Each structure stands twice: as structure tokens, then as C-alpha cells.
Amino acid sequence: MSEWWTYRPQNFLMFAPDTYWRLFELANQAAWPLPIVLPMLGVAWIAWWWRRPAGAALPVATAALALALAAVARFHLQTLYAPINWAALQFAWLFWGLAAALVMLLAVTVRSRPRSAETVVRRGIALGLFFVSV
């Protein structure tokens, strides 16, 4: 029982650091044009948002964030990370739930206009969902 003093934190890792970095390398190779195209789309969206009123850009940003969360859940956590980490599937379900909450937020905010007390309550619920999901 005296050998437990010889353990270091790196002895408890599930996989080697090289395995972790190789995971990102394989992910970037599998989706090759996306690591170049998506940052350019992000810059284009920021330029579009800069010239538009905030009300027009919010649904686009919410939909993009929901799509990004769903993509990370499916393609990274469930496909690549799950074989080397037992908790990846639980995080994937969390990401799916956040994406669903953002879609519900988008549905509520796009449909409702603050005309009555009921729509104000809906908008408050939608904002609450937004803050919980982010």
C-alpha cells in the first residue's frame, strides 16, 4: 500500500496528450474546408451585423449558435471524443439540450411581439431560456 505515494496526476489521465491533439488534427482533416470558411463567415456576419439594427441580427445569431452547438455535439463529442472519454456522451446530450433551448427561444422571440401582457411573459421566458442556455 505504500506505492500510492509514487503516483502523479499524469498517471490518472484517460489518454495521452498526444492522443488529444491528434483528435483535433483528425477533426480538422475530416472537415477540411470548414476551418477556413467558417471564420470568414463569422467575420462577414459581424460586418453585416454592424450595419443592421440589433433586432434583425439576433435571430440569425441565435440560429447560428444553435447550429454550432448541434454540430459540436454530433461531430465532435459523439463521433470523435466519445471513444476516448466516458463523459463525452453526457456532454453531447447537454449540447443537444442547449441547441434545443436556443431553437425554442428563437421560435418564441420571432413569433411574439410585445403587444399584450401574454407576449411580454413569453418574451421574458424566452430571455430566461437564453440566459440559461448561454
PDB file of C-alpha atoms in Angstrom:
ATOM      1  CA  MET A   1       0.000   0.000   0.000  1.00  0.00           C
ATOM      2  CA  SER A   2       2.993   2.307   0.221  1.00  0.00           C
ATOM      3  CA  GLU A   3       3.324   2.635  -3.585  1.00  0.00           C
ATOM      4  CA  TRP A   4       0.407   5.084  -3.859  1.00  0.00           C
ATOM      5  CA  TRP A   5       2.841   7.852  -2.917  1.00  0.00           C
ATOM      6  CA  THR A   6       4.583   7.354  -6.262  1.00  0.00           C
ATOM      7  CA  TYR A   7       1.522   8.308  -8.354  1.00  0.00           C
ATOM      8  CA  ARG A   8       1.445  11.674 -10.104  1.00  0.00           C
ATOM      9  CA  PRO A   9      -1.566  13.475 -11.676  1.00  0.00           C
ATOM     10  CA  GLN A  10      -0.481  12.420 -15.173  1.00  0.00           C
ATOM     11  CA  ASN A  11      -0.893   8.778 -14.116  1.00  0.00           C
ATOM     12  CA  PHE A  12      -4.652   9.325 -13.877  1.00  0.00           C
ATOM     13  CA  LEU A  13      -5.180  10.698 -17.387  1.00  0.00           C
ATOM     14  CA  MET A  14      -7.574   8.698 -19.578  1.00  0.00           C
ATOM     15  CA  PHE A  15      -5.368   9.208 -22.625  1.00  0.00           C
ATOM     16  CA  ALA A  16      -2.083  10.776 -23.564  1.00  0.00           C
ATOM     17  CA  PRO A  17      -1.909  14.472 -24.523  1.00  0.00           C
ATOM     18  CA  ASP A  18      -0.735  13.425 -27.992  1.00  0.00           C
ATOM     19  CA  THR A  19      -3.989  11.491 -28.433  1.00  0.00           C
ATOM     20  CA  TYR A  20      -5.971  14.604 -27.548  1.00  0.00           C
ATOM     21  CA  TRP A  21      -4.136  16.801 -30.058  1.00  0.00           C
ATOM     22  CA  ARG A  22      -4.383  14.092 -32.723  1.00  0.00           C
ATOM     23  CA  LEU A  23      -8.153  14.148 -32.166  1.00  0.00           C
ATOM     24  CA  PHE A  24      -8.294  17.809 -33.209  1.00  0.00           C
ATOM     25  CA  GLU A  25      -5.985  17.138 -36.138  1.00  0.00           C
ATOM     26  CA  LEU A  26      -8.287  14.380 -37.411  1.00  0.00           C
ATOM     27  CA  ALA A  27     -11.353  16.571 -36.896  1.00  0.00           C
ATOM     28  CA  ASN A  28      -9.820  19.384 -38.945  1.00  0.00           C
ATOM     29  CA  GLN A  29      -8.785  16.962 -41.692  1.00  0.00           C
ATOM     30  CA  ALA A  30     -12.272  15.442 -41.839  1.00  0.00           C
ATOM     31  CA  ALA A  31     -13.933  18.840 -42.249  1.00  0.00           C
ATOM     32  CA  TRP A  32     -11.135  20.435 -44.247  1.00  0.00           C
ATOM     33  CA  PRO A  33     -12.682  23.487 -45.893  1.00  0.00           C
ATOM     34  CA  LEU A  34     -14.718  24.402 -42.814  1.00  0.00           C
ATOM     35  CA  PRO A  35     -11.779  25.586 -40.636  1.00  0.00           C
ATOM     36  CA  ILE A  36     -11.108  28.217 -43.316  1.00  0.00           C
ATOM     37  CA  VAL A  37     -14.671  29.028 -44.411  1.00  0.00           C
ATOM     38  CA  LEU A  38     -16.398  29.333 -41.022  1.00  0.00           C
ATOM     39  CA  PRO A  39     -14.174  32.092 -39.591  1.00  0.00           C
ATOM     40  CA  MET A  40     -14.677  34.043 -42.819  1.00  0.00           C
ATOM     41  CA  LEU A  41     -18.444  33.603 -42.464  1.00  0.00           C
ATOM     42  CA  GLY A  42     -18.171  34.819 -38.883  1.00  0.00           C
ATOM     43  CA  VAL A  43     -16.341  37.963 -39.966  1.00  0.00           C
ATOM     44  CA  ALA A  44     -18.929  38.518 -42.726  1.00  0.00           C
ATOM     45  CA  TRP A  45     -21.747  38.135 -40.205  1.00  0.00           C
ATOM     46  CA  ILE A  46     -20.110  40.647 -37.852  1.00  0.00           C
ATOM     47  CA  ALA A  47     -19.792  43.106 -40.755  1.00  0.00           C
ATOM     48  CA  TRP A  48     -23.476  42.536 -41.630  1.00  0.00           C
ATOM     49  CA  TRP A  49     -24.497  42.908 -38.000  1.00  0.00           C
ATOM     50  CA  TRP A  50     -22.576  46.149 -37.672  1.00  0.00           C
ATOM     51  CA  ARG A  51     -24.749  47.763 -40.360  1.00  0.00           C
ATOM     52  CA  ARG A  52     -28.115  46.286 -39.266  1.00  0.00           C
ATOM     53  CA  PRO A  53     -30.267  47.059 -36.267  1.00  0.00           C
ATOM     54  CA  ALA A  54     -29.852  44.669 -33.350  1.00  0.00           C
ATOM     55  CA  GLY A  55     -33.342  43.232 -33.769  1.00  0.00           C
ATOM     56  CA  ALA A  56     -32.552  41.892 -37.237  1.00  0.00           C
ATOM     57  CA  ALA A  57     -29.276  40.253 -36.275  1.00  0.00           C
ATOM     58  CA  LEU A  58     -30.412  38.489 -33.098  1.00  0.00           C
ATOM     59  CA  PRO A  59     -32.414  35.686 -34.799  1.00  0.00           C
ATOM     60  CA  VAL A  60     -29.517  34.987 -37.149  1.00  0.00           C
ATOM     61  CA  ALA A  61     -27.052  34.808 -34.261  1.00  0.00           C
ATOM     62  CA  THR A  62     -29.358  32.565 -32.244  1.00  0.00           C
ATOM     63  CA  ALA A  63     -29.857  30.165 -35.155  1.00  0.00           C
ATOM     64  CA  ALA A  64     -26.111  30.103 -35.865  1.00  0.00           C
ATOM     65  CA  LEU A  65     -25.309  29.360 -32.226  1.00  0.00           C
ATOM     66  CA  ALA A  66     -27.905  26.564 -32.094  1.00  0.00           C
ATOM     67  CA  LEU A  67     -26.494  25.061 -35.283  1.00  0.00           C
ATOM     68  CA  ALA A  68     -22.947  25.284 -33.934  1.00  0.00           C
ATOM     69  CA  LEU A  69     -23.927  23.586 -30.662  1.00  0.00           C
ATOM     70  CA  ALA A  70     -25.671  20.773 -32.541  1.00  0.00           C
ATOM     71  CA  ALA A  71     -22.662  20.335 -34.837  1.00  0.00           C
ATOM     72  CA  VAL A  72     -20.236  20.150 -31.911  1.00  0.00           C
ATOM     73  CA  ALA A  73     -22.497  17.647 -30.160  1.00  0.00           C
ATOM     74  CA  ARG A  74     -22.800  15.407 -33.190  1.00  0.00           C
ATOM     75  CA  PHE A  75     -19.491  15.594 -34.979  1.00  0.00           C
ATOM     76  CA  HIS A  76     -17.038  16.219 -32.178  1.00  0.00           C
ATOM     77  CA  LEU A  77     -18.435  14.865 -28.941  1.00  0.00           C
ATOM     78  CA  GLN A  78     -20.425  11.866 -30.181  1.00  0.00           C
ATOM     79  CA  THR A  79     -18.185  10.830 -33.066  1.00  0.00           C
ATOM     80  CA  LEU A  80     -14.615  11.702 -32.130  1.00  0.00           C
ATOM     81  CA  TYR A  81     -14.403  12.287 -28.398  1.00  0.00           C
ATOM     82  CA  ALA A  82     -16.711   9.549 -27.083  1.00  0.00           C
ATOM     83  CA  PRO A  83     -14.303   6.652 -27.805  1.00  0.00           C
ATOM     84  CA  ILE A  84     -11.597   8.139 -25.562  1.00  0.00           C
ATOM     85  CA  ASN A  85     -13.661   9.788 -22.811  1.00  0.00           C
ATOM     86  CA  TRP A  86     -16.586   8.213 -20.995  1.00  0.00           C
ATOM     87  CA  ALA A  87     -18.234  11.574 -20.185  1.00  0.00           C
ATOM     88  CA  ALA A  88     -18.380  12.814 -23.792  1.00  0.00           C
ATOM     89  CA  LEU A  89     -21.850  11.391 -24.449  1.00  0.00           C
ATOM     90  CA  GLN A  90     -23.263  13.189 -21.421  1.00  0.00           C
ATOM     91  CA  PHE A  91     -21.773  16.454 -22.656  1.00  0.00           C
ATOM     92  CA  ALA A  92     -23.185  15.743 -26.110  1.00  0.00           C
ATOM     93  CA  TRP A  93     -26.676  15.463 -24.596  1.00  0.00           C
ATOM     94  CA  LEU A  94     -26.061  18.740 -22.787  1.00  0.00           C
ATOM     95  CA  PHE A  95     -25.090  20.425 -26.053  1.00  0.00           C
ATOM     96  CA  TRP A  96     -28.192  18.983 -27.773  1.00  0.00           C
ATOM     97  CA  GLY A  97     -30.328  20.374 -24.952  1.00  0.00           C
ATOM     98  CA  LEU A  98     -28.753  23.816 -25.268  1.00  0.00           C
ATOM     99  CA  ALA A  99     -29.342  23.783 -29.028  1.00  0.00           C
ATOM    100  CA  ALA A 100     -32.995  22.827 -28.474  1.00  0.00           C
ATOM    101  CA  ALA A 101     -33.398  25.613 -25.889  1.00  0.00           C
ATOM    102  CA  LEU A 102     -31.999  28.126 -28.372  1.00  0.00           C
ATOM    103  CA  VAL A 103     -34.374  26.908 -31.084  1.00  0.00           C
ATOM    104  CA  MET A 104     -37.283  27.312 -28.667  1.00  0.00           C
ATOM    105  CA  LEU A 105     -36.006  30.782 -27.803  1.00  0.00           C
ATOM    106  CA  LEU A 106     -35.833  31.626 -31.481  1.00  0.00           C
ATOM    107  CA  ALA A 107     -39.372  30.348 -32.086  1.00  0.00           C
ATOM    108  CA  VAL A 108     -40.775  32.349 -29.187  1.00  0.00           C
ATOM    109  CA  THR A 109     -38.964  35.598 -29.964  1.00  0.00           C
ATOM    110  CA  VAL A 110     -39.629  35.554 -33.702  1.00  0.00           C
ATOM    111  CA  ARG A 111     -43.343  34.853 -33.293  1.00  0.00           C
ATOM    112  CA  SER A 112     -44.075  37.180 -30.419  1.00  0.00           C
ATOM    113  CA  ARG A 113     -44.308  40.920 -30.496  1.00  0.00           C
ATOM    114  CA  PRO A 114     -44.716  42.817 -27.232  1.00  0.00           C
ATOM    115  CA  ARG A 115     -48.394  43.762 -27.763  1.00  0.00           C
ATOM    116  CA  SER A 116     -50.026  42.279 -24.724  1.00  0.00           C
ATOM    117  CA  ALA A 117     -49.126  41.082 -21.253  1.00  0.00           C
ATOM    118  CA  GLU A 118     -49.065  37.481 -22.511  1.00  0.00           C
ATOM    119  CA  THR A 119     -46.401  38.205 -25.117  1.00  0.00           C
ATOM    120  CA  VAL A 120     -44.353  40.112 -22.555  1.00  0.00           C
ATOM    121  CA  VAL A 121     -44.421  36.994 -20.366  1.00  0.00           C
ATOM    122  CA  ARG A 122     -43.411  34.885 -23.371  1.00  0.00           C
ATOM    123  CA  ARG A 123     -40.565  37.213 -24.126  1.00  0.00           C
ATOM    124  CA  GLY A 124     -39.438  37.047 -20.507  1.00  0.00           C
ATOM    125  CA  ILE A 125     -39.476  33.239 -20.647  1.00  0.00           C
ATOM    126  CA  ALA A 126     -37.532  33.368 -23.898  1.00  0.00           C
ATOM    127  CA  LEU A 127     -34.905  35.651 -22.375  1.00  0.00           C
ATOM    128  CA  GLY A 128     -34.686  33.352 -19.362  1.00  0.00           C
ATOM    129  CA  LEU A 129     -34.100  30.384 -21.667  1.00  0.00           C
ATOM    130  CA  PHE A 130     -31.468  32.379 -23.491  1.00  0.00           C
ATOM    131  CA  PHE A 131     -29.533  33.186 -20.326  1.00  0.00           C
ATOM    132  CA  VAL A 132     -29.796  29.602 -19.094  1.00  0.00           C
ATOM    133  CA  SER A 133     -28.591  28.207 -22.404  1.00  0.00           C
ATOM    134  CA  VAL A 134     -25.655  30.567 -22.723  1.00  0.00           C
TER     135      VAL A 134
END
